[in-house]
Short mmCIF file of C-alpha atoms in Angstrom, two decimals:
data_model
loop_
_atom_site.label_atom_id
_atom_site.label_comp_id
_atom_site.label_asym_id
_atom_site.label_seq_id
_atom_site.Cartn_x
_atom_site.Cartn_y
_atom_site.Cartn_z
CA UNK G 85 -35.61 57.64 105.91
CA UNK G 86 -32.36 58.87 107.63
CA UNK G 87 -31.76 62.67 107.57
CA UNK G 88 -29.41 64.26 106.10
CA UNK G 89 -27.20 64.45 109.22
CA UNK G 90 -26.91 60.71 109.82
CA UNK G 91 -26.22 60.59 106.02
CA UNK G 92 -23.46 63.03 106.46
CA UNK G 93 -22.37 60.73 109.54
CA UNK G 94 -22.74 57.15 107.30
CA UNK G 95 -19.58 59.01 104.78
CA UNK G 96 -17.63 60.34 107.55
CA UNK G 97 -14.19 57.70 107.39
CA UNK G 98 -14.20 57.91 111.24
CA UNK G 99 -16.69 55.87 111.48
CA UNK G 100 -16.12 53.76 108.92
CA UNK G 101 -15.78 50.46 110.77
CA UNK G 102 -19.62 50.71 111.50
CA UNK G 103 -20.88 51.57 108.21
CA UNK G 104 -19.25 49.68 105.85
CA UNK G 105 -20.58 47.45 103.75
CA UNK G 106 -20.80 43.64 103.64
CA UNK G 107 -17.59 42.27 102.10
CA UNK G 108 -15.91 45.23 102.78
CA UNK G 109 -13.99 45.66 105.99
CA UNK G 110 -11.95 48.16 107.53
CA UNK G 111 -10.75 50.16 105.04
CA UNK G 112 -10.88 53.75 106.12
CA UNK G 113 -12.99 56.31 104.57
CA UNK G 114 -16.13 54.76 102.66
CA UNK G 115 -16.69 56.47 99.47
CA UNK G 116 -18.70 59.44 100.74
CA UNK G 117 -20.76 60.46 97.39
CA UNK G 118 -19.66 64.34 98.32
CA UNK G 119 -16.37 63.13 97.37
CA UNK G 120 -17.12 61.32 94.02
CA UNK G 121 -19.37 63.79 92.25
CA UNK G 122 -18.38 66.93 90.46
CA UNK G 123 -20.84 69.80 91.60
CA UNK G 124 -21.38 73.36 90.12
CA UNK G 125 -23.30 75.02 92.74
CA UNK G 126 -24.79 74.28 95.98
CA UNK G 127 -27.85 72.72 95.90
CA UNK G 128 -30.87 71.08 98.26
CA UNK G 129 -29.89 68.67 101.13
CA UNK G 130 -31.32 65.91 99.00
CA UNK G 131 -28.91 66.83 96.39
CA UNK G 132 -26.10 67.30 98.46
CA UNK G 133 -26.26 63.76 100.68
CA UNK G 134 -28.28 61.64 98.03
CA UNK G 135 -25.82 58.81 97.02
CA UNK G 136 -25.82 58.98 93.28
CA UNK G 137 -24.49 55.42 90.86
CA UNK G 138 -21.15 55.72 90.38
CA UNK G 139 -21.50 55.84 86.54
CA UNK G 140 -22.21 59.27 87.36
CA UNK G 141 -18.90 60.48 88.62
CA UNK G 142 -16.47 62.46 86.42
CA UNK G 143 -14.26 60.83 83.85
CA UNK G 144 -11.04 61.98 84.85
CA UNK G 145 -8.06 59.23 84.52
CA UNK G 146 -6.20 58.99 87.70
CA UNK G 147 -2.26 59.38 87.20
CA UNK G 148 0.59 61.28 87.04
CA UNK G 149 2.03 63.47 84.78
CA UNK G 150 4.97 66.16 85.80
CA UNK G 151 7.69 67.86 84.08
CA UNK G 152 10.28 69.66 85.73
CA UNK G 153 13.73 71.05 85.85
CA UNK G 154 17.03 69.61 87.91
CA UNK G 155 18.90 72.59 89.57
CA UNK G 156 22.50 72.82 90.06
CA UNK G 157 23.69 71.11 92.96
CA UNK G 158 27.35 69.78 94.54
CA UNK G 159 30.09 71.81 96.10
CA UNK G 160 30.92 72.88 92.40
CA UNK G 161 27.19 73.77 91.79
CA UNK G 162 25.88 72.15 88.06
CA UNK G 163 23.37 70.21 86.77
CA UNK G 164 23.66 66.57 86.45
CA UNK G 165 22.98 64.31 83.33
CA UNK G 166 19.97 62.38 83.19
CA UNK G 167 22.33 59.31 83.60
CA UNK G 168 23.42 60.65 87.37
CA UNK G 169 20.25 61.72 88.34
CA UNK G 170 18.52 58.41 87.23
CA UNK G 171 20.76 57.03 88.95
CA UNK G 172 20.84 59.00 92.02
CA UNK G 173 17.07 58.63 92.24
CA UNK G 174 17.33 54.88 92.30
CA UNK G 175 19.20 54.67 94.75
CA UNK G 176 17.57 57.08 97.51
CA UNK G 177 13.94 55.25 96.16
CA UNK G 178 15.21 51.71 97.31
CA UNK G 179 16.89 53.15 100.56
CA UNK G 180 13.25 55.48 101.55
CA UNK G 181 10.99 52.91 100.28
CA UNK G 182 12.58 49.52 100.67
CA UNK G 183 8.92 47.80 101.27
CA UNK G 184 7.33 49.51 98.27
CA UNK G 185 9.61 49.12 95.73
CA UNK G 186 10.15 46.04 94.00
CA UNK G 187 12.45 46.74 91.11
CA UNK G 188 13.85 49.31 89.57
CA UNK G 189 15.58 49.63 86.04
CA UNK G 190 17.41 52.27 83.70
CA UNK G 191 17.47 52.49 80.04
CA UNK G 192 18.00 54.71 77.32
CA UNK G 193 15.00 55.60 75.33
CA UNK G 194 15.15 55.65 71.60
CA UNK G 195 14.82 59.78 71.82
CA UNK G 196 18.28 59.39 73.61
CA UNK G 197 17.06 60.43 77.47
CA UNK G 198 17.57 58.18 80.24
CA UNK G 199 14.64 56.63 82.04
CA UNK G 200 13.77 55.12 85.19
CA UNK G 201 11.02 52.50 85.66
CA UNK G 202 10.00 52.08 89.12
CA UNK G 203 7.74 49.29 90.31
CA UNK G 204 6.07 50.64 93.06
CA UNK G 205 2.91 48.03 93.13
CA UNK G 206 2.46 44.78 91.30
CA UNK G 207 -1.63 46.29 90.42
CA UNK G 208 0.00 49.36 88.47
CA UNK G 209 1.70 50.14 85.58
CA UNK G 210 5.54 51.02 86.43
CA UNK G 211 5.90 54.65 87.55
CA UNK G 212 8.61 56.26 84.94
CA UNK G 213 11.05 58.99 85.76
CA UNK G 214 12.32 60.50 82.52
CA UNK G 215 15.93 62.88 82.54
CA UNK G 216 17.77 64.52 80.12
CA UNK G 217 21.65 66.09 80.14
CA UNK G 218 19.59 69.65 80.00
CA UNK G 219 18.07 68.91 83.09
CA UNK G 220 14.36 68.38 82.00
CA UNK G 221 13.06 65.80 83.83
CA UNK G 222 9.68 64.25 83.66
CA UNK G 223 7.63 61.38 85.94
CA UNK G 224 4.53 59.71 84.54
CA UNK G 225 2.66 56.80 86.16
CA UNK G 226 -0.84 55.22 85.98
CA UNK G 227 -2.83 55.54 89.31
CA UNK G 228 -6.25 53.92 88.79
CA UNK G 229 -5.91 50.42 89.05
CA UNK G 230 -4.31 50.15 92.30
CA UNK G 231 -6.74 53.00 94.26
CA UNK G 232 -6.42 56.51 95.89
CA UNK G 233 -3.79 55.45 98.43
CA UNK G 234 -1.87 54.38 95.59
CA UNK G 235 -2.04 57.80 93.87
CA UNK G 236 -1.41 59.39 97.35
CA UNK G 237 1.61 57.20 97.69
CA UNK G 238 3.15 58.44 94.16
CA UNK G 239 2.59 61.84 94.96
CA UNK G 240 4.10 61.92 97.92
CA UNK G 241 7.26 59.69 96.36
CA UNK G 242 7.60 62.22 93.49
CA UNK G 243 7.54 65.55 96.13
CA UNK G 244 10.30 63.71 98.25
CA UNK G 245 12.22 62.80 95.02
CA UNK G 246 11.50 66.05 93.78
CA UNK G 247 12.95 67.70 97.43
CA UNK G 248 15.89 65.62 97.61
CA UNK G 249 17.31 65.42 94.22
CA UNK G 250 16.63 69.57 93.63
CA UNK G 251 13.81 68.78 90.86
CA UNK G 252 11.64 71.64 90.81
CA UNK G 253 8.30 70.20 89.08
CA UNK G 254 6.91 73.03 86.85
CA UNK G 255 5.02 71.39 84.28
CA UNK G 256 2.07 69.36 84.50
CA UNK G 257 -1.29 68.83 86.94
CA UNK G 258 0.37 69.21 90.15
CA UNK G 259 -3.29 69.24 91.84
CA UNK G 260 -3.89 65.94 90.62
CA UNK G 261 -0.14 64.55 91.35
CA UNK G 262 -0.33 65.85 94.70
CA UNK G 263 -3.74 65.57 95.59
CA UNK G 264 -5.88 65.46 98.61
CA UNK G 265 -7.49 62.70 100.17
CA UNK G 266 -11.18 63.94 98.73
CA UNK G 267 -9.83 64.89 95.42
CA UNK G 268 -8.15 61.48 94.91
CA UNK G 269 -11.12 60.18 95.76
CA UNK G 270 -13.12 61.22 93.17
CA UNK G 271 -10.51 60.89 90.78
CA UNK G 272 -10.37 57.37 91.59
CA UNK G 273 -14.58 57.32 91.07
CA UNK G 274 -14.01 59.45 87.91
CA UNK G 275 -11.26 56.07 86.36
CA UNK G 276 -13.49 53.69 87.88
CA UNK G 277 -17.06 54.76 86.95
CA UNK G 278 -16.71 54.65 82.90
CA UNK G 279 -14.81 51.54 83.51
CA UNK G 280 -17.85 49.69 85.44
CA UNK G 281 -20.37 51.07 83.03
CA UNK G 282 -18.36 49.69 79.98
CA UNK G 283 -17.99 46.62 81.47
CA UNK G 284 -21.85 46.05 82.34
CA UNK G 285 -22.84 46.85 78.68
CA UNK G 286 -19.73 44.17 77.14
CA UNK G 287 -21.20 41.41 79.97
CA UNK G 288 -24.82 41.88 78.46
CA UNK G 289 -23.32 41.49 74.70
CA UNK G 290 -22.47 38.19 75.99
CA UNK G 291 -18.98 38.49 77.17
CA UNK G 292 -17.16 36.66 79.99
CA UNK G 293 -14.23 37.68 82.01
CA UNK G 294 -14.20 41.26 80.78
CA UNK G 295 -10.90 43.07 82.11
CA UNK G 296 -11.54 45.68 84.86
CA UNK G 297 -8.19 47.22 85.17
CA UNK G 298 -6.56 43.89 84.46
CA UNK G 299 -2.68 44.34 83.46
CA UNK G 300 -2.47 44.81 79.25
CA UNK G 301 -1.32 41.90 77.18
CA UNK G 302 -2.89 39.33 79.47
CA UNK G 303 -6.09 37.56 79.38
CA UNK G 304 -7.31 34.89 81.96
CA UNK G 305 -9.99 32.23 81.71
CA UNK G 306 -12.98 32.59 83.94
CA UNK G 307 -16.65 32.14 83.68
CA UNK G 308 -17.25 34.94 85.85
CA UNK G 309 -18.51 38.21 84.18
CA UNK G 310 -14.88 40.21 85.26
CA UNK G 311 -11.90 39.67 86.09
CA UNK G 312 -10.01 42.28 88.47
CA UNK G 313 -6.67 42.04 90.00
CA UNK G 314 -8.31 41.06 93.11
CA UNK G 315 -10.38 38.16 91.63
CA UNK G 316 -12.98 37.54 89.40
CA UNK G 317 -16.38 38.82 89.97
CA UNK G 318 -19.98 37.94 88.95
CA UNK G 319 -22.56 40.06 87.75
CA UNK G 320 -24.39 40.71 91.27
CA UNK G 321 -21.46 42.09 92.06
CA UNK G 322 -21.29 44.28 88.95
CA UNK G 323 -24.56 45.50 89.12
CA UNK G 324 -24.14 46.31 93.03
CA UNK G 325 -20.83 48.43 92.26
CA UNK G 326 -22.97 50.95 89.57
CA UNK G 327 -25.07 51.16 92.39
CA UNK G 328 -22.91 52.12 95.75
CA UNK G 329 -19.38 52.52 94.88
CA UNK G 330 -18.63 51.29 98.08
CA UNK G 331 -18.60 48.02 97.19
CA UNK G 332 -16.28 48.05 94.45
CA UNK G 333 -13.35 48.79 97.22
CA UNK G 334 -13.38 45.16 97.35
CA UNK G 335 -11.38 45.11 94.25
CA UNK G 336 -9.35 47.90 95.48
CA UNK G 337 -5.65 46.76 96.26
CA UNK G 338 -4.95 50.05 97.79
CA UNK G 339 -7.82 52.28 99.33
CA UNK G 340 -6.21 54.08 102.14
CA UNK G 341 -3.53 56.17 102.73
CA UNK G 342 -2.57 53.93 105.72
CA UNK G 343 -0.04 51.08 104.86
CA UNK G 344 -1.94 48.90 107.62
CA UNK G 345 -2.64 45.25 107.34
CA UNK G 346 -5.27 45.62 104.41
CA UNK G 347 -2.68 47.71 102.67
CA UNK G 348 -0.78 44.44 103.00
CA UNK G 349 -3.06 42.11 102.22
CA UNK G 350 -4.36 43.36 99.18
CA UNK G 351 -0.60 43.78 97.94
CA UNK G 352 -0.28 40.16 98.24
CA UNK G 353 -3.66 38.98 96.69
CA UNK G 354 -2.53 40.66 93.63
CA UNK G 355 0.64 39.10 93.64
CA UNK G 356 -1.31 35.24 94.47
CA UNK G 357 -3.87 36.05 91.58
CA UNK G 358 -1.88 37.51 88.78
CA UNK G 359 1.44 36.37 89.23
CA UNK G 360 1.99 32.91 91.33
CA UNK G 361 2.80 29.76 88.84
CA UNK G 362 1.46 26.79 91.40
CA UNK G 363 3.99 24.67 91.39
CA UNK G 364 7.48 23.80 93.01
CA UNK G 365 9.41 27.77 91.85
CA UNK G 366 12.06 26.50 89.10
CA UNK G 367 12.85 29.80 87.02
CA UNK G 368 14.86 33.08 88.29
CA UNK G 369 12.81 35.29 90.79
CA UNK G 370 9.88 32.61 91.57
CA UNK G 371 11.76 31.75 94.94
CA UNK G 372 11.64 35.60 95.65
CA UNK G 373 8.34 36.25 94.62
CA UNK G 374 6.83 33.39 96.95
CA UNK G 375 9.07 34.71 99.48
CA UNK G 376 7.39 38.35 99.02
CA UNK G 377 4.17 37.11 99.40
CA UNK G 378 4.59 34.93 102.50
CA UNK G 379 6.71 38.05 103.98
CA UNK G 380 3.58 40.53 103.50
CA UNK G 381 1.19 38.35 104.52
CA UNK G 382 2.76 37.47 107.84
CA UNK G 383 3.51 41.47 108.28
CA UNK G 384 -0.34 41.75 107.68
CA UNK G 385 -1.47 39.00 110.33
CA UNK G 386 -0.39 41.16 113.60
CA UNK G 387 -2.61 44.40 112.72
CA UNK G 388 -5.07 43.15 112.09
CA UNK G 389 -5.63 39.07 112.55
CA UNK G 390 -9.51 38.70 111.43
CA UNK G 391 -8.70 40.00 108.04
CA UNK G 392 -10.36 37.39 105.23
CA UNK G 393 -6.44 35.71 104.87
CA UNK G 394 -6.01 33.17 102.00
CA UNK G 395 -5.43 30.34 104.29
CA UNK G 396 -5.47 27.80 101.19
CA UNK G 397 -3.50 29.56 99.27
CA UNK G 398 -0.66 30.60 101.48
CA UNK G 399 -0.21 27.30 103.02
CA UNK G 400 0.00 25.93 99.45
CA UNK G 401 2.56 28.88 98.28
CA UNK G 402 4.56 27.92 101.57
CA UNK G 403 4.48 24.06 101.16
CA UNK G 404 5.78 24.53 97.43
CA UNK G 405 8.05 26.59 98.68
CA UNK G 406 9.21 24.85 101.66
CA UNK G 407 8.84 27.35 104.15
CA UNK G 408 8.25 25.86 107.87
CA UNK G 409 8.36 29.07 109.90
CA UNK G 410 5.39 29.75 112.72
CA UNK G 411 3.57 31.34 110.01
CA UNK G 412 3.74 29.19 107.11
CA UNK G 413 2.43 26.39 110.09
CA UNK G 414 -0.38 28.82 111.33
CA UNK G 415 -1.83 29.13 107.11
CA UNK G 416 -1.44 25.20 107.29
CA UNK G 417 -3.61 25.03 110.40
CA UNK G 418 -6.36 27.50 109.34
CA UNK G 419 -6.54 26.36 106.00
CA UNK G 420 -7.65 22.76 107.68
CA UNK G 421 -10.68 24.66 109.27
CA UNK G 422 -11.63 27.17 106.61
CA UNK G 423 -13.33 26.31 103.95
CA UNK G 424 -11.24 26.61 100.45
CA UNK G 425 -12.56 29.33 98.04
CA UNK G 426 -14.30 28.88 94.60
CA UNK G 427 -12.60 29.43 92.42
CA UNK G 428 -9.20 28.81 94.09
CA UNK G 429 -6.95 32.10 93.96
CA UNK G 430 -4.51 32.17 91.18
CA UNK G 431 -5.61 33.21 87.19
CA UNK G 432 -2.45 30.76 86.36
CA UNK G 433 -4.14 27.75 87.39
CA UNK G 434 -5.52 27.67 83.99
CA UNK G 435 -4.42 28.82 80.60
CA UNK G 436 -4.05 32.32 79.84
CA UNK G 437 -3.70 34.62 76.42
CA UNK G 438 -0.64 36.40 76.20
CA UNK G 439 -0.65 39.44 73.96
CA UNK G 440 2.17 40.92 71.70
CA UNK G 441 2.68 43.09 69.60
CA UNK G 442 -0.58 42.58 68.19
CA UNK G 443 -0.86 39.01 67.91
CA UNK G 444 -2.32 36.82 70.54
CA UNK G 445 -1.62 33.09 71.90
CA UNK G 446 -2.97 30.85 74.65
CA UNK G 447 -0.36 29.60 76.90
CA UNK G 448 -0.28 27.19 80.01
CA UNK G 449 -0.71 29.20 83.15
CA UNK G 450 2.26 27.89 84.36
CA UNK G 451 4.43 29.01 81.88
CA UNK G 452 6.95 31.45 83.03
CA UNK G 453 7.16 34.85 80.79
CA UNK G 454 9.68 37.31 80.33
CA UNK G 455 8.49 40.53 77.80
CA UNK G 456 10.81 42.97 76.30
CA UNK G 457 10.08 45.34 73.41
CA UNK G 458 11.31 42.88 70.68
CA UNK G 459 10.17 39.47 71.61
CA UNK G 460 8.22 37.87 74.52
CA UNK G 461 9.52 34.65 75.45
CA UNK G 462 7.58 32.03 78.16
CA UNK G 463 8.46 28.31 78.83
CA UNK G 464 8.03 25.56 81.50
CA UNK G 465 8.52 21.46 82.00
CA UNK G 466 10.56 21.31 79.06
CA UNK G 467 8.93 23.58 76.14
CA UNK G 468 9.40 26.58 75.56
CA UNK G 469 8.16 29.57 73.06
CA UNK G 470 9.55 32.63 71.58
CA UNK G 471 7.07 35.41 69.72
CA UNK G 472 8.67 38.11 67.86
CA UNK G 473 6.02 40.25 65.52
CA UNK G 474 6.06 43.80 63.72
CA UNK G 475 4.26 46.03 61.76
CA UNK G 476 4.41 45.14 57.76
CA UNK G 477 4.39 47.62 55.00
CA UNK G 478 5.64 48.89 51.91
CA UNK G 479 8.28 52.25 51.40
CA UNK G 480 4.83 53.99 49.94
CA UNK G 481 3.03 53.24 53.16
CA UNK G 482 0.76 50.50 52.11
CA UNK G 483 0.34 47.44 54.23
CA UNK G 484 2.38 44.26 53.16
CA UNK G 485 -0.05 41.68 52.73
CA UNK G 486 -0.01 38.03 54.42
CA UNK G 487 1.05 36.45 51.41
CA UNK G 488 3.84 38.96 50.38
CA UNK G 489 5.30 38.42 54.33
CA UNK G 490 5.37 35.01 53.84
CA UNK G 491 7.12 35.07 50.69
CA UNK G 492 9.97 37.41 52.10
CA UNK G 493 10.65 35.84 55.43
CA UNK G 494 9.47 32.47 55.14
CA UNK G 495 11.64 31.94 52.38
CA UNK G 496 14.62 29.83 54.46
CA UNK G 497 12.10 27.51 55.34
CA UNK G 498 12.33 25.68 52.16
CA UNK G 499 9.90 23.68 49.74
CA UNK G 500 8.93 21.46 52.42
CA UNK G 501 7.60 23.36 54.56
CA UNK G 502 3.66 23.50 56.03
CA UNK G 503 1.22 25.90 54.83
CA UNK G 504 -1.43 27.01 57.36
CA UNK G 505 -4.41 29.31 56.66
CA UNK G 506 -7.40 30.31 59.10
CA UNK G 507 -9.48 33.20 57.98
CA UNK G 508 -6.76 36.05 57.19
CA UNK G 509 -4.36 34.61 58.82
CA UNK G 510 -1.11 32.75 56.29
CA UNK G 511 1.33 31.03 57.93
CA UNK G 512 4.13 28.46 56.97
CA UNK G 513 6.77 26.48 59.42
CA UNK G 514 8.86 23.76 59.13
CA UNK G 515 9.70 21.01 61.88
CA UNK G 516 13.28 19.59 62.64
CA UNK G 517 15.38 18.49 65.47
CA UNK G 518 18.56 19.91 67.05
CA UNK G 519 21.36 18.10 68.71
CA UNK G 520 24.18 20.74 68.98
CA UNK G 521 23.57 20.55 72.96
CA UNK G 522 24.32 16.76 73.43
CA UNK G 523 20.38 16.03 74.03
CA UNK G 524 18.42 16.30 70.77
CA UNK G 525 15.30 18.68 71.11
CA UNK G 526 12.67 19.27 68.37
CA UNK G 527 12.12 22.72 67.21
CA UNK G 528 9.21 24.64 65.48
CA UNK G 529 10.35 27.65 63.09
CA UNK G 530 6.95 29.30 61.94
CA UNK G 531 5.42 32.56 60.61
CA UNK G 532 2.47 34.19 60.84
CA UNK G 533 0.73 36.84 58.80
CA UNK G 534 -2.16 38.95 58.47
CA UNK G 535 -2.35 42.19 56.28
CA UNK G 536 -0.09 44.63 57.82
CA UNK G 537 1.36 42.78 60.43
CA UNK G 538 3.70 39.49 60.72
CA UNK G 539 4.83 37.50 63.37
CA UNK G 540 7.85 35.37 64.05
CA UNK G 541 7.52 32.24 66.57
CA UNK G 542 9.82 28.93 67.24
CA UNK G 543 9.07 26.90 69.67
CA UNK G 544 11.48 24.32 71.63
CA UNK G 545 10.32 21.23 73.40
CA UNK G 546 12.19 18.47 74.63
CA UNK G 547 9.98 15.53 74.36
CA UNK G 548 9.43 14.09 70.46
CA UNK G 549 5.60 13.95 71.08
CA UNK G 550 5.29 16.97 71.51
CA UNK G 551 5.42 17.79 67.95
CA UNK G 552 1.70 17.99 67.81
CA UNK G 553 1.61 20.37 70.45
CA UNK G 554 4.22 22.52 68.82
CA UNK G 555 1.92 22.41 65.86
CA UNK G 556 -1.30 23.19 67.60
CA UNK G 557 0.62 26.63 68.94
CA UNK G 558 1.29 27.52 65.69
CA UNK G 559 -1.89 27.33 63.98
CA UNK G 560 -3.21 28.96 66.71
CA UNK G 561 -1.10 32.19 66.99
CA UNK G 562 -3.86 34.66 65.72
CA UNK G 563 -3.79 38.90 65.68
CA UNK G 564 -5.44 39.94 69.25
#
């Protein structure tokens, strides 16, 4: 048995490269258990160095959540509105972080304060940056998913933003904002122990391709007992991760503080397995989005060139593309040599379940999306779907039931139309066609209801068989 000096030595992230784990390689700082367990009191050496499951680690959720106050600033010294600030902010987060941030957008919230959403990584939630004309400003952002660096990396952004723009942040867990590398550690083990442990006890009810951190509203097919942003996983793997964290950094997009070549690699993975429609980019911002990926991965190839690269997939992303640089030619070469994955990276290679508003639908993976808070809309090779749904009830505050929704909205549909029932689920629609544009299309206007909640859908599609398809969709729009 190792003592507890070479146990001490197997955490220490110097020398990480020679104790880390198979399948996991070169990320600095294997999770040392001192850092993922919460401890009252000093206790033996066996305590202290004895690698406990990481089911065992606190429950903590890793994030962000500051308020603060905007001091006067300018040669005329005054506050700014929430507007200018926003605005301000935007502008000095795409100039300081021009590699990290991938979009950035400002709204006014229904409360009437302007907000910033900042997308910072495409495995976490946006980061949001909250102002008012009273200068009370707040930032909020889930952490977890995307790893301690990640949370490092927000905390860092927000005590720049908070330095440059004269936000003093009073409110809030600053220690856990602006954490250290040990403490955002076991914050991370503290999001991602309940999460395993949940996940174990769902697989042995039966379940397949349980989310583990997966982005909300989506659903993927697998066979595989998760799915992560990093790939799915099997049960082995499950099982191993309760037992040595350590190996669940392989489904960590973002473990170190460094922005190094794993850094970049694990950026674009997400990107390939979430978000890459495989075929020829045809809607706004595919183009770019292939282009992202191809630029990160080639960044990533110089540090560090015996990194596990997706030669498959990036010389198919470049050939649908039609990108012939020296790197789009070196993924063609390797992926000739290598041999191609199983299952092939990409969840959009098969159907997925889009979820809105509390009602569910299976899509083609190849559908492109776009989500806003009224309707989600996604489409592709000539059909196309929107999905608008609400809460139902009466001025007394009891639920509308299926059958009242239907009667109110579905009204314009007429006497003809169809009648669909599946469990507690009414619906109605009618079909027709439309030739306002010069090319007739046929079009699906349909409702769906359950107690409490109704949904609106119409569907487009451009070839006249397709009516059964349209048809299918329908009936299958269900509350989820």
């Amino acid at each position: 048995m190792a003592n507890p000096d070479q146990r001490a030595r197997d955490c220490d992230p110097a020398r990480s490269d020679d104790h880390r784990p198979s399948g996991v390689r070169r990320r600095n700082g294997p999770l040392c258990p001192l850092a993922g367990t919460k401890r009252r009191g000093r206790g033996s050496l066996t305590d202290v160095y004895r690698r406990c499951s990481v089911t065992t680690n606190i429950a903590d959720v890793l994030g962000v959540s500051l308020g603060g106050l905007a001091q006067k600033r300018g040669l005329i010294p005054r506050v700014p509105d929430g507007e200018r600030l926003l605005a301000d902010a935007a502008v000095w987060l795409t100039g300081e972080y021009p590699d990290a941030v991938r979009s950035t957008h400002q709204h006014t919230t229904a409360a009437g304060e302007t907000a910033l959403s900042v997308d910072l990584h495409p495995a976490a939630p946006h980061l949001v940056v909250t102002a008012n004309d009273d200068g009370r400003v707040s930032a909020a952002g889930e952490t977890g998913v995307a790893g301690p660096g990640y949370h490092r990396f927000v905390g860092r952004v927000l005590e720049r933003l908070g330095a440059e723009l004269a936000i003093e942040w009073t409110d809030g867990d600053g220690a856990t904002a602006f954490a250290d590398r040990q403490t955002a550690e076991r914050l991370y083990l503290g999001w991602l122990g309940p999460q395993l442990a949940s996940a174990r006890a769902r697989v042995r009810r039966g379940e397949r391709g349980v989310s583990l951190g997966m982005p909300g509203g989506l659903k993927v097919t697998t066979d595989a007992a998760l799915a992560t942003v990093l790939g799915p996983r099997d049960e082995a793997w499950l099982d191993a991760a309760i037992g040595d964290p350590r190996v669940a950094l392989n489904v960590t997009p973002w473990w170190a503080d460094a922005t190094d070549g794993l850094y970049l690699l694990g950026r674009a993975l997400v990107l390939m397995w979430l978000h890459v429609r495989w075929r020829t980019p045809a809607m706004e911002g595919e183009a770019d989005l292939f282009d992202e990926i191809h630029r990160l991965l080639s960044r990533a190839y110089p540090f560090d060139p015996d990194l596990d690269f997706p030669w498959h997939a990036w010389a198919e992303l470049t050939s649908l593309r039609g990108i012939a640089d020296p790197m789009a030619r070196q993924a063609a070469n390797r992926a000739t040599t290598t041999p191609e994955p199983d299952p092939p990276i990409g969840y959009r290679r098969d159907p997925v379940v889009i979820s809105h508003e509390g009602w569910a639908l299976e899509i083609p993976g190849s559908f492109a999306e776009r989500r806003s808070a009224e309707e989600w809309w996604g489409g592709g090779n000539g059909r196309n779907i929107t999905l608008a749904a609400t809460a139902t009830g009466h001025p007394d505050g009891t639920a509308m039931t299926a059958h009242e929704f239907i009667e109110q909205f579905a009204v314009e549909l007429g006497p003809d139309a169809m009648t669909h029932r599946s469990g507690p689920v009414l619906g109605r629609a009618r079909l027709m066609t439309d030739a306002s544009s010069g090319l007739e299309v046929g079009i699906l206007e349909g409702y769906a209801a359950v107690t409490g909640s109704g949904a609106a859908i119409r569907i487009e599609f451009d070839d006249p068989a397709d009516w059964q398809w349209a048809l299918d969709m329908w009936r299958a729009l269900a509350p989820g």
